[in-house]
Amino acid sequence: MSDLMRRVTEFLAAHDPAATDRWEFLRARFDAGLARIDWPQGLGGLGASPAEQAAVDAAFAAAGAPNNRPALGIIGLGMASPAILRHGTSKQQQRLLRPLWTGEEIWCQLFSEPGAGSDLASLATRAVRDGDDWVVNGQKVWTSLAQFARRAILVTRTDPNVPKHEGLTYFVLDMKAPGVEVRPLRQITGESEFNEVFLTDVRIPDADRLGAVGEGWAVAMTTLMSERTTIGGGHSPRNAMVAPLMNTWRSRPELRTAGLHERVLELWVQAEASRVAGVRRRQAQAAGRPGPEGSAAKLSFSELNQRITAVETELLGAEGLRYADWRPERAPEGTVPAANRRYLRSRGNSIEGGTSEILRNIIAERVLGLPPEVRVDKDIAWKDLPR
């Protein structure tokens, strides 16, 4: 038995999951360095290789240990924590990471804006220094989990007199602060998965600034690269994407056609290739090396998921077009939504987490080394740009 697995065994012997309070158990696991073993000692990890994380998680699951609500924690764990670890101060890391990992604090991401579209650097939400605080005004949109979130990662404009990428600053926002208003948005599926968030004279202590003033773009890039790896590589396609199609194919032989058989087989092979590539990407992310490959993963996931759900809808015919579930709440964690709901929801995959057009630019420039897109606004102050 490795030293790591011995630690897990000893921890479980001292903290019986059946007899220990849920939050007490998760906090103790974090303090023992068994939350994310590749994180630094004292911050939920042991500074170990992430290669054994899956074995650690499996041992805890087999013992009946509580999980940290990973579906609700996807933004905090997948996007906020890499930025905190890389750009946060020691005090911020000590204060923020434990409740984030345990799931006691749900996080959301306040990046997208109505007037900025896919160009994050064009955002207009302003933060103005006032003593030890910053006063923030603006509007964000398409914010997942805002209705549940205790904290948010927030990018603001703090200097409109410099080019758009240079005048940004990154904060951690208390979503319960006065002036924060969350309004739900209805989607094509009927759900209210996303929200608008209005910020009116919201005060943020300077101690909650992540990174230096005016260097928010660099922190945002760490977040976005992690986001695309999380969305594109966070799925296990064999189970989460292609499995429902395969189940329909196996259980409904009367629907099969020769042409569809070839397409289903092709999608299964592509899903397997995506799953294996995702293992490498998740290991790189866990090691703190999110790269532009995450953009390729997210683009691949979007197109593959849309094709899979389209083929299943075609397979089901009229049955796949009937949609009657207009409940505003998301499907409970662990459930597989109906085929028609999955088809409608997949239309958003090519927009959320970076549009496919933006991702193709990143792949062209940073992976393939092609000449960058012409930017006529590169040296113009943000305040002078037409809007």
Short mmCIF file of C-alpha atoms in Angstrom, two decimals:
data_model
loop_
_atom_site.label_atom_id
_atom_site.label_comp_id
_atom_site.label_asym_id
_atom_site.label_seq_id
_atom_site.Cartn_x
_atom_site.Cartn_y
_atom_site.Cartn_z
CA MET A 1 0.00 0.00 0.00
CA SER A 2 1.38 3.42 -0.91
CA ASP A 3 1.94 6.03 1.75
CA LEU A 4 -0.86 8.08 0.22
CA MET A 5 -3.43 5.29 0.38
CA ARG A 6 -2.30 4.50 3.92
CA ARG A 7 -3.15 8.11 4.81
CA VAL A 8 -6.61 7.63 3.30
CA THR A 9 -7.17 4.41 5.27
CA GLU A 10 -6.05 6.03 8.53
CA PHE A 11 -8.21 9.09 7.89
CA LEU A 12 -11.32 6.98 7.27
CA ALA A 13 -10.63 4.98 10.42
CA ALA A 14 -10.53 8.20 12.44
CA HIS A 15 -13.51 9.83 10.68
CA ASP A 16 -16.32 7.32 10.14
CA PRO A 17 -18.39 8.79 7.27
CA ALA A 18 -21.55 7.29 8.72
CA ALA A 19 -21.04 8.93 12.10
CA THR A 20 -19.39 12.24 11.18
CA ASP A 21 -21.18 15.45 10.29
CA ARG A 22 -20.94 16.14 6.53
CA TRP A 23 -19.16 19.51 6.76
CA GLU A 24 -16.95 18.38 9.62
CA PHE A 25 -15.86 15.40 7.49
CA LEU A 26 -15.08 17.49 4.42
CA ARG A 27 -13.20 20.14 6.42
CA ALA A 28 -11.12 17.42 8.08
CA ARG A 29 -10.35 15.84 4.70
CA PHE A 30 -9.19 19.23 3.41
CA ASP A 31 -7.03 19.84 6.48
CA ALA A 32 -5.49 16.36 6.09
CA GLY A 33 -4.31 17.24 2.57
CA LEU A 34 -6.59 14.67 0.96
CA ALA A 35 -8.89 17.08 -0.88
CA ARG A 36 -6.76 17.81 -3.96
CA ILE A 37 -3.50 16.01 -3.37
CA ASP A 38 -1.61 18.13 -5.91
CA TRP A 39 -2.49 21.39 -4.10
CA PRO A 40 0.16 22.73 -1.67
CA GLN A 41 0.46 21.43 1.88
CA GLY A 42 -1.77 23.43 4.20
CA LEU A 43 -4.12 24.23 1.32
CA GLY A 44 -5.98 20.95 0.97
CA GLY A 45 -3.18 19.01 -0.66
CA LEU A 46 0.20 17.38 -0.18
CA GLY A 47 2.04 18.81 -3.16
CA ALA A 48 1.81 15.32 -4.70
CA SER A 49 1.31 14.18 -8.25
CA PRO A 50 -2.34 14.41 -9.39
CA ALA A 51 -2.01 10.94 -10.93
CA GLU A 52 -3.35 9.27 -7.76
CA GLN A 53 -6.27 11.67 -7.20
CA ALA A 54 -8.72 9.32 -8.89
CA ALA A 55 -7.69 6.46 -6.59
CA VAL A 56 -8.10 8.70 -3.53
CA ASP A 57 -11.56 9.83 -4.65
CA ALA A 58 -12.59 6.23 -5.38
CA ALA A 59 -11.49 5.10 -1.91
CA PHE A 60 -13.54 7.85 -0.24
CA ALA A 61 -16.58 7.07 -2.42
CA ALA A 62 -16.33 3.35 -1.65
CA ALA A 63 -16.33 4.17 2.07
CA GLY A 64 -19.55 6.17 1.69
CA ALA A 65 -17.88 9.53 2.27
CA PRO A 66 -19.90 12.67 1.41
CA ASN A 67 -18.92 14.48 -1.77
CA ASN A 68 -18.41 18.21 -2.10
CA ARG A 69 -21.33 18.75 -4.52
CA PRO A 70 -19.12 18.88 -7.65
CA ALA A 71 -21.96 19.88 -9.99
CA LEU A 72 -22.66 23.03 -7.95
CA GLY A 73 -18.95 23.62 -7.41
CA ILE A 74 -17.92 23.45 -11.06
CA ILE A 75 -17.08 27.17 -11.31
CA GLY A 76 -15.40 27.42 -7.93
CA LEU A 77 -13.39 24.23 -8.31
CA GLY A 78 -12.73 24.35 -12.04
CA MET A 79 -12.25 28.06 -12.65
CA ALA A 80 -11.84 30.09 -9.43
CA SER A 81 -9.45 27.81 -7.56
CA PRO A 82 -6.72 27.79 -10.28
CA ALA A 83 -6.77 31.61 -10.32
CA ILE A 84 -6.63 31.80 -6.51
CA LEU A 85 -3.74 29.35 -6.35
CA ARG A 86 -1.77 31.15 -9.05
CA HIS A 87 -2.55 34.82 -8.38
CA GLY A 88 -3.93 34.99 -4.82
CA THR A 89 -2.04 36.04 -1.71
CA SER A 90 -1.33 33.54 1.05
CA LYS A 91 -4.10 35.09 3.16
CA GLN A 92 -6.59 34.84 0.29
CA GLN A 93 -5.71 31.20 -0.33
CA GLN A 94 -6.07 30.35 3.36
CA ARG A 95 -9.42 32.14 3.59
CA LEU A 96 -11.08 31.13 0.34
CA LEU A 97 -10.02 27.64 -0.71
CA ARG A 98 -11.38 25.47 2.10
CA PRO A 99 -15.08 26.53 1.97
CA LEU A 100 -14.80 26.51 -1.84
CA TRP A 101 -13.57 22.92 -1.92
CA THR A 102 -15.94 21.60 0.75
CA GLY A 103 -18.90 23.01 -1.20
CA GLU A 104 -19.99 25.24 1.66
CA GLU A 105 -19.58 28.23 -0.66
CA ILE A 106 -20.87 28.04 -4.23
CA TRP A 107 -19.14 30.36 -6.70
CA CYS A 108 -20.20 32.01 -9.95
CA GLN A 109 -18.31 33.90 -12.65
CA LEU A 110 -19.14 37.54 -13.47
CA PHE A 111 -17.41 37.98 -16.83
CA SER A 112 -19.96 38.26 -19.70
CA GLU A 113 -21.70 41.57 -20.33
CA PRO A 114 -24.56 42.62 -22.65
CA GLY A 115 -22.35 45.05 -24.61
CA ALA A 116 -19.14 43.04 -24.67
CA GLY A 117 -20.31 39.89 -26.46
CA SER A 118 -17.44 37.48 -26.94
CA ASP A 119 -14.87 40.25 -26.51
CA LEU A 120 -14.33 40.13 -22.75
CA ALA A 121 -11.77 42.95 -22.91
CA SER A 122 -14.54 45.34 -24.02
CA LEU A 123 -16.39 45.04 -20.72
CA ALA A 124 -17.76 48.25 -19.17
CA THR A 125 -18.43 47.38 -15.51
CA ARG A 126 -16.47 50.02 -13.59
CA ALA A 127 -14.61 49.75 -10.28
CA VAL A 128 -13.48 53.05 -8.71
CA ARG A 129 -11.13 53.19 -5.72
CA ASP A 130 -12.59 54.76 -2.55
CA GLY A 131 -10.23 54.48 0.40
CA ASP A 132 -9.74 50.81 1.30
CA ASP A 133 -12.67 49.78 -0.91
CA TRP A 134 -13.61 49.72 -4.58
CA VAL A 135 -17.08 50.85 -5.67
CA VAL A 136 -18.46 48.77 -8.53
CA ASN A 137 -21.29 49.56 -10.98
CA GLY A 138 -22.36 47.58 -14.03
CA GLN A 139 -24.29 44.63 -15.39
CA LYS A 140 -23.26 41.03 -16.10
CA VAL A 141 -25.21 38.39 -17.99
CA TRP A 142 -25.37 34.62 -18.67
CA THR A 143 -24.18 33.93 -15.13
CA SER A 144 -24.58 30.28 -14.14
CA LEU A 145 -25.25 29.48 -10.46
CA ALA A 146 -25.61 33.16 -9.47
CA GLN A 147 -28.87 32.29 -7.71
CA PHE A 148 -26.96 29.96 -5.36
CA ALA A 149 -23.56 31.63 -5.20
CA ARG A 150 -21.94 32.97 -2.06
CA ARG A 151 -18.94 34.39 -3.96
CA ALA A 152 -18.09 35.39 -7.52
CA ILE A 153 -14.99 36.03 -9.57
CA LEU A 154 -15.41 39.44 -11.16
CA VAL A 155 -13.53 41.36 -13.85
CA THR A 156 -13.97 45.15 -13.89
CA ARG A 157 -12.59 48.19 -15.69
CA THR A 158 -10.49 50.33 -13.39
CA ASP A 159 -8.75 52.55 -15.96
CA PRO A 160 -10.65 53.64 -19.09
CA ASN A 161 -7.71 55.75 -20.30
CA VAL A 162 -5.55 52.85 -21.47
CA PRO A 163 -6.16 50.18 -24.16
CA LYS A 164 -8.94 47.78 -23.28
CA HIS A 165 -6.76 44.84 -22.18
CA GLU A 166 -4.66 46.98 -19.81
CA GLY A 167 -7.26 48.71 -17.65
CA LEU A 168 -8.88 45.66 -16.06
CA THR A 169 -8.76 44.47 -12.44
CA TYR A 170 -9.97 41.15 -11.00
CA PHE A 171 -11.85 40.77 -7.70
CA VAL A 172 -13.55 38.19 -5.51
CA LEU A 173 -17.08 39.46 -4.83
CA ASP A 174 -19.33 38.66 -1.86
CA MET A 175 -22.64 37.92 -3.61
CA LYS A 176 -24.51 38.88 -0.40
CA ALA A 177 -23.06 42.42 -0.43
CA PRO A 178 -25.55 45.32 -0.67
CA GLY A 179 -26.16 46.35 -4.29
CA VAL A 180 -25.92 42.86 -5.82
CA GLU A 181 -29.17 41.88 -7.60
CA VAL A 182 -29.69 38.54 -9.40
CA ARG A 183 -32.45 38.16 -12.01
CA PRO A 184 -33.15 34.78 -13.68
CA LEU A 185 -33.21 34.28 -17.48
CA ARG A 186 -35.39 31.67 -19.23
CA GLN A 187 -33.74 29.47 -21.86
CA ILE A 188 -35.02 27.53 -24.86
CA THR A 189 -35.48 24.51 -22.55
CA GLY A 190 -37.63 26.55 -20.19
CA GLU A 191 -35.02 26.40 -17.44
CA SER A 192 -33.59 29.39 -15.59
CA GLU A 193 -30.06 28.11 -15.51
CA PHE A 194 -28.53 31.51 -16.21
CA ASN A 195 -28.99 34.95 -14.70
CA GLU A 196 -28.44 38.65 -15.14
CA VAL A 197 -26.51 40.25 -12.28
CA PHE A 198 -26.80 43.98 -11.62
CA LEU A 199 -24.13 45.71 -9.50
CA THR A 200 -25.11 49.07 -8.02
CA ASP A 201 -22.57 50.89 -5.83
CA VAL A 202 -21.27 47.55 -4.56
CA ARG A 203 -18.29 47.97 -2.23
CA ILE A 204 -15.44 45.44 -2.44
CA PRO A 205 -12.52 45.61 0.01
CA ASP A 206 -9.15 46.00 -1.67
CA ALA A 207 -8.14 42.87 0.25
CA ASP A 208 -10.44 40.95 -2.12
CA ARG A 209 -8.54 42.05 -5.23
CA LEU A 210 -6.88 39.11 -7.01
CA GLY A 211 -3.66 40.15 -8.73
CA ALA A 212 -2.38 43.68 -9.27
CA VAL A 213 -4.48 46.69 -10.25
CA GLY A 214 -4.70 46.81 -14.06
CA GLU A 215 -3.52 43.22 -14.50
CA GLY A 216 -6.92 41.58 -14.44
CA TRP A 217 -6.57 40.34 -18.01
CA ALA A 218 -3.75 37.95 -17.03
CA VAL A 219 -5.82 36.58 -14.12
CA ALA A 220 -8.86 36.25 -16.39
CA MET A 221 -6.80 34.26 -18.90
CA THR A 222 -5.86 31.77 -16.18
CA THR A 223 -9.56 31.43 -15.40
CA LEU A 224 -10.68 31.09 -19.02
CA MET A 225 -8.10 28.46 -19.90
CA SER A 226 -9.23 26.47 -16.86
CA GLU A 227 -12.87 27.04 -17.80
CA ARG A 228 -12.45 25.61 -21.28
CA THR A 229 -10.58 22.60 -19.95
CA THR A 230 -13.31 22.12 -17.33
CA ILE A 231 -16.14 22.32 -19.88
CA GLY A 232 -14.38 20.47 -22.67
CA GLY A 233 -12.41 17.96 -20.64
CA GLY A 234 -14.55 17.67 -17.56
CA HIS A 235 -16.96 15.23 -19.17
CA SER A 236 -16.51 11.54 -19.45
CA PRO A 237 -18.06 11.19 -22.92
CA ARG A 238 -18.53 7.42 -22.67
CA ASN A 239 -20.84 7.99 -19.72
CA ALA A 240 -22.08 11.54 -19.99
CA MET A 241 -22.51 12.23 -23.69
CA VAL A 242 -22.67 9.21 -25.97
CA ALA A 243 -24.13 6.73 -23.45
CA PRO A 244 -27.76 7.95 -23.75
CA LEU A 245 -27.55 7.61 -27.55
CA MET A 246 -26.06 4.13 -27.24
CA ASN A 247 -28.76 3.12 -24.75
CA THR A 248 -31.48 4.28 -27.16
CA TRP A 249 -29.75 2.45 -30.02
CA ARG A 250 -29.59 -0.81 -28.03
CA SER A 251 -33.07 -0.63 -26.52
CA ARG A 252 -34.98 0.49 -29.62
CA PRO A 253 -33.90 -1.81 -32.47
CA GLU A 254 -37.03 -0.95 -34.45
CA LEU A 255 -35.66 2.57 -34.99
CA ARG A 256 -32.34 1.54 -36.53
CA THR A 257 -31.34 2.19 -40.13
CA ALA A 258 -28.15 1.25 -41.98
CA GLY A 259 -27.15 4.89 -42.48
CA LEU A 260 -27.65 5.75 -38.82
CA HIS A 261 -25.59 2.74 -37.73
CA GLU A 262 -22.51 4.17 -39.45
CA ARG A 263 -23.03 7.61 -37.87
CA VAL A 264 -23.58 6.18 -34.38
CA LEU A 265 -20.39 4.14 -34.67
CA GLU A 266 -18.44 7.19 -35.81
CA LEU A 267 -19.72 9.24 -32.87
CA TRP A 268 -18.78 6.51 -30.39
CA VAL A 269 -15.21 6.42 -31.72
CA GLN A 270 -14.92 10.21 -31.54
CA ALA A 271 -16.33 10.23 -28.01
CA GLU A 272 -13.74 7.67 -26.94
CA ALA A 273 -10.92 9.76 -28.44
CA SER A 274 -12.27 12.81 -26.63
CA ARG A 275 -12.49 10.90 -23.33
CA VAL A 276 -8.89 9.73 -23.49
CA ALA A 277 -7.62 13.18 -24.48
CA GLY A 278 -9.61 14.61 -21.58
CA VAL A 279 -7.63 12.53 -19.09
CA ARG A 280 -4.41 14.24 -20.23
CA ARG A 281 -5.99 17.69 -20.09
CA ARG A 282 -7.38 17.19 -16.59
CA GLN A 283 -3.97 16.07 -15.34
CA ALA A 284 -2.34 19.16 -16.88
CA GLN A 285 -4.96 21.37 -15.24
CA ALA A 286 -4.53 19.69 -11.87
CA ALA A 287 -0.80 20.32 -12.19
CA GLY A 288 -1.49 24.03 -12.73
CA ARG A 289 -0.74 23.99 -16.44
CA PRO A 290 -4.00 24.89 -18.19
CA GLY A 291 -3.05 25.71 -21.76
CA PRO A 292 -4.63 26.61 -25.08
CA GLU A 293 -5.37 22.91 -25.58
CA GLY A 294 -8.39 23.54 -23.36
CA SER A 295 -9.85 25.70 -26.14
CA ALA A 296 -9.58 22.77 -28.57
CA ALA A 297 -11.20 20.50 -25.98
CA LYS A 298 -14.10 22.85 -25.45
CA LEU A 299 -14.62 23.31 -29.20
CA SER A 300 -14.49 19.53 -29.73
CA PHE A 301 -16.96 18.90 -26.90
CA SER A 302 -19.43 21.48 -28.23
CA GLU A 303 -19.53 20.12 -31.76
CA LEU A 304 -19.53 16.47 -30.67
CA ASN A 305 -22.34 16.90 -28.14
CA GLN A 306 -24.50 18.75 -30.68
CA ARG A 307 -23.97 16.00 -33.25
CA ILE A 308 -24.72 13.24 -30.73
CA THR A 309 -27.96 14.82 -29.55
CA ALA A 310 -28.99 15.58 -33.15
CA VAL A 311 -28.51 11.93 -34.20
CA GLU A 312 -30.51 10.70 -31.20
CA THR A 313 -33.31 13.14 -32.02
CA GLU A 314 -33.27 11.92 -35.63
CA LEU A 315 -33.32 8.32 -34.41
CA LEU A 316 -36.38 8.96 -32.23
CA GLY A 317 -38.24 10.85 -34.97
CA ALA A 318 -41.42 12.61 -33.83
CA GLU A 319 -40.91 11.22 -30.32
CA GLY A 320 -37.66 13.19 -30.10
CA LEU A 321 -39.38 16.46 -31.00
CA ARG A 322 -42.03 16.39 -28.29
CA TYR A 323 -40.97 18.66 -25.45
CA ALA A 324 -43.25 19.39 -22.55
CA ASP A 325 -40.93 19.93 -19.57
CA TRP A 326 -40.83 23.68 -18.92
CA ARG A 327 -39.79 23.59 -15.27
CA PRO A 328 -37.43 26.49 -14.46
CA GLU A 329 -35.15 24.43 -12.21
CA ARG A 330 -32.28 22.35 -13.54
CA ALA A 331 -32.50 18.56 -13.59
CA PRO A 332 -31.31 17.08 -10.27
CA GLU A 333 -27.65 16.10 -10.13
CA GLY A 334 -27.03 12.60 -11.45
CA THR A 335 -30.15 12.39 -13.58
CA VAL A 336 -30.11 12.10 -17.39
CA PRO A 337 -32.54 14.57 -18.99
CA ALA A 338 -34.81 13.45 -21.83
CA ALA A 339 -33.39 13.36 -25.36
CA ASN A 340 -35.35 16.39 -26.53
CA ARG A 341 -34.17 18.44 -23.57
CA ARG A 342 -30.55 17.41 -24.20
CA TYR A 343 -30.87 18.39 -27.87
CA LEU A 344 -32.22 21.86 -27.04
CA ARG A 345 -29.65 22.45 -24.28
CA SER A 346 -26.75 21.43 -26.53
CA ARG A 347 -27.42 24.45 -28.79
CA GLY A 348 -25.85 26.63 -26.10
CA ASN A 349 -22.63 24.61 -25.99
CA SER A 350 -21.10 26.60 -28.84
CA ILE A 351 -21.74 29.91 -27.02
CA GLU A 352 -21.06 29.29 -23.32
CA GLY A 353 -17.51 29.28 -22.00
CA GLY A 354 -16.17 31.07 -25.10
CA THR A 355 -17.86 30.98 -28.49
CA SER A 356 -16.62 28.56 -31.12
CA GLU A 357 -15.41 31.51 -33.22
CA ILE A 358 -13.22 32.85 -30.39
CA LEU A 359 -11.85 29.37 -29.69
CA ARG A 360 -10.89 28.88 -33.34
CA ASN A 361 -8.92 32.15 -33.18
CA ILE A 362 -7.06 30.93 -30.08
CA ILE A 363 -6.25 27.58 -31.68
CA ALA A 364 -5.06 29.28 -34.85
CA GLU A 365 -2.79 31.74 -33.03
CA ARG A 366 -1.54 29.86 -29.96
CA VAL A 367 -1.54 26.25 -31.10
CA LEU A 368 -0.94 26.42 -34.86
CA GLY A 369 1.15 29.62 -34.78
CA LEU A 370 -0.82 31.34 -37.55
CA PRO A 371 -0.67 35.16 -37.87
CA PRO A 372 -2.93 36.88 -35.32
CA GLU A 373 -6.21 38.47 -36.27
CA VAL A 374 -5.86 42.15 -37.21
CA ARG A 375 -6.70 44.37 -34.20
CA VAL A 376 -7.24 48.00 -35.09
CA ASP A 377 -8.12 48.91 -31.47
CA LYS A 378 -4.91 47.59 -29.93
CA ASP A 379 -3.38 50.97 -29.04
CA ILE A 380 -6.56 53.00 -28.52
CA ALA A 381 -7.77 53.96 -25.04
CA TRP A 382 -10.95 52.06 -24.06
CA LYS A 383 -12.86 55.34 -23.50
CA ASP A 384 -12.23 56.34 -27.13
CA LEU A 385 -13.50 53.10 -28.67
CA PRO A 386 -16.89 53.29 -30.46
CA ARG A 387 -19.70 51.52 -28.56
#
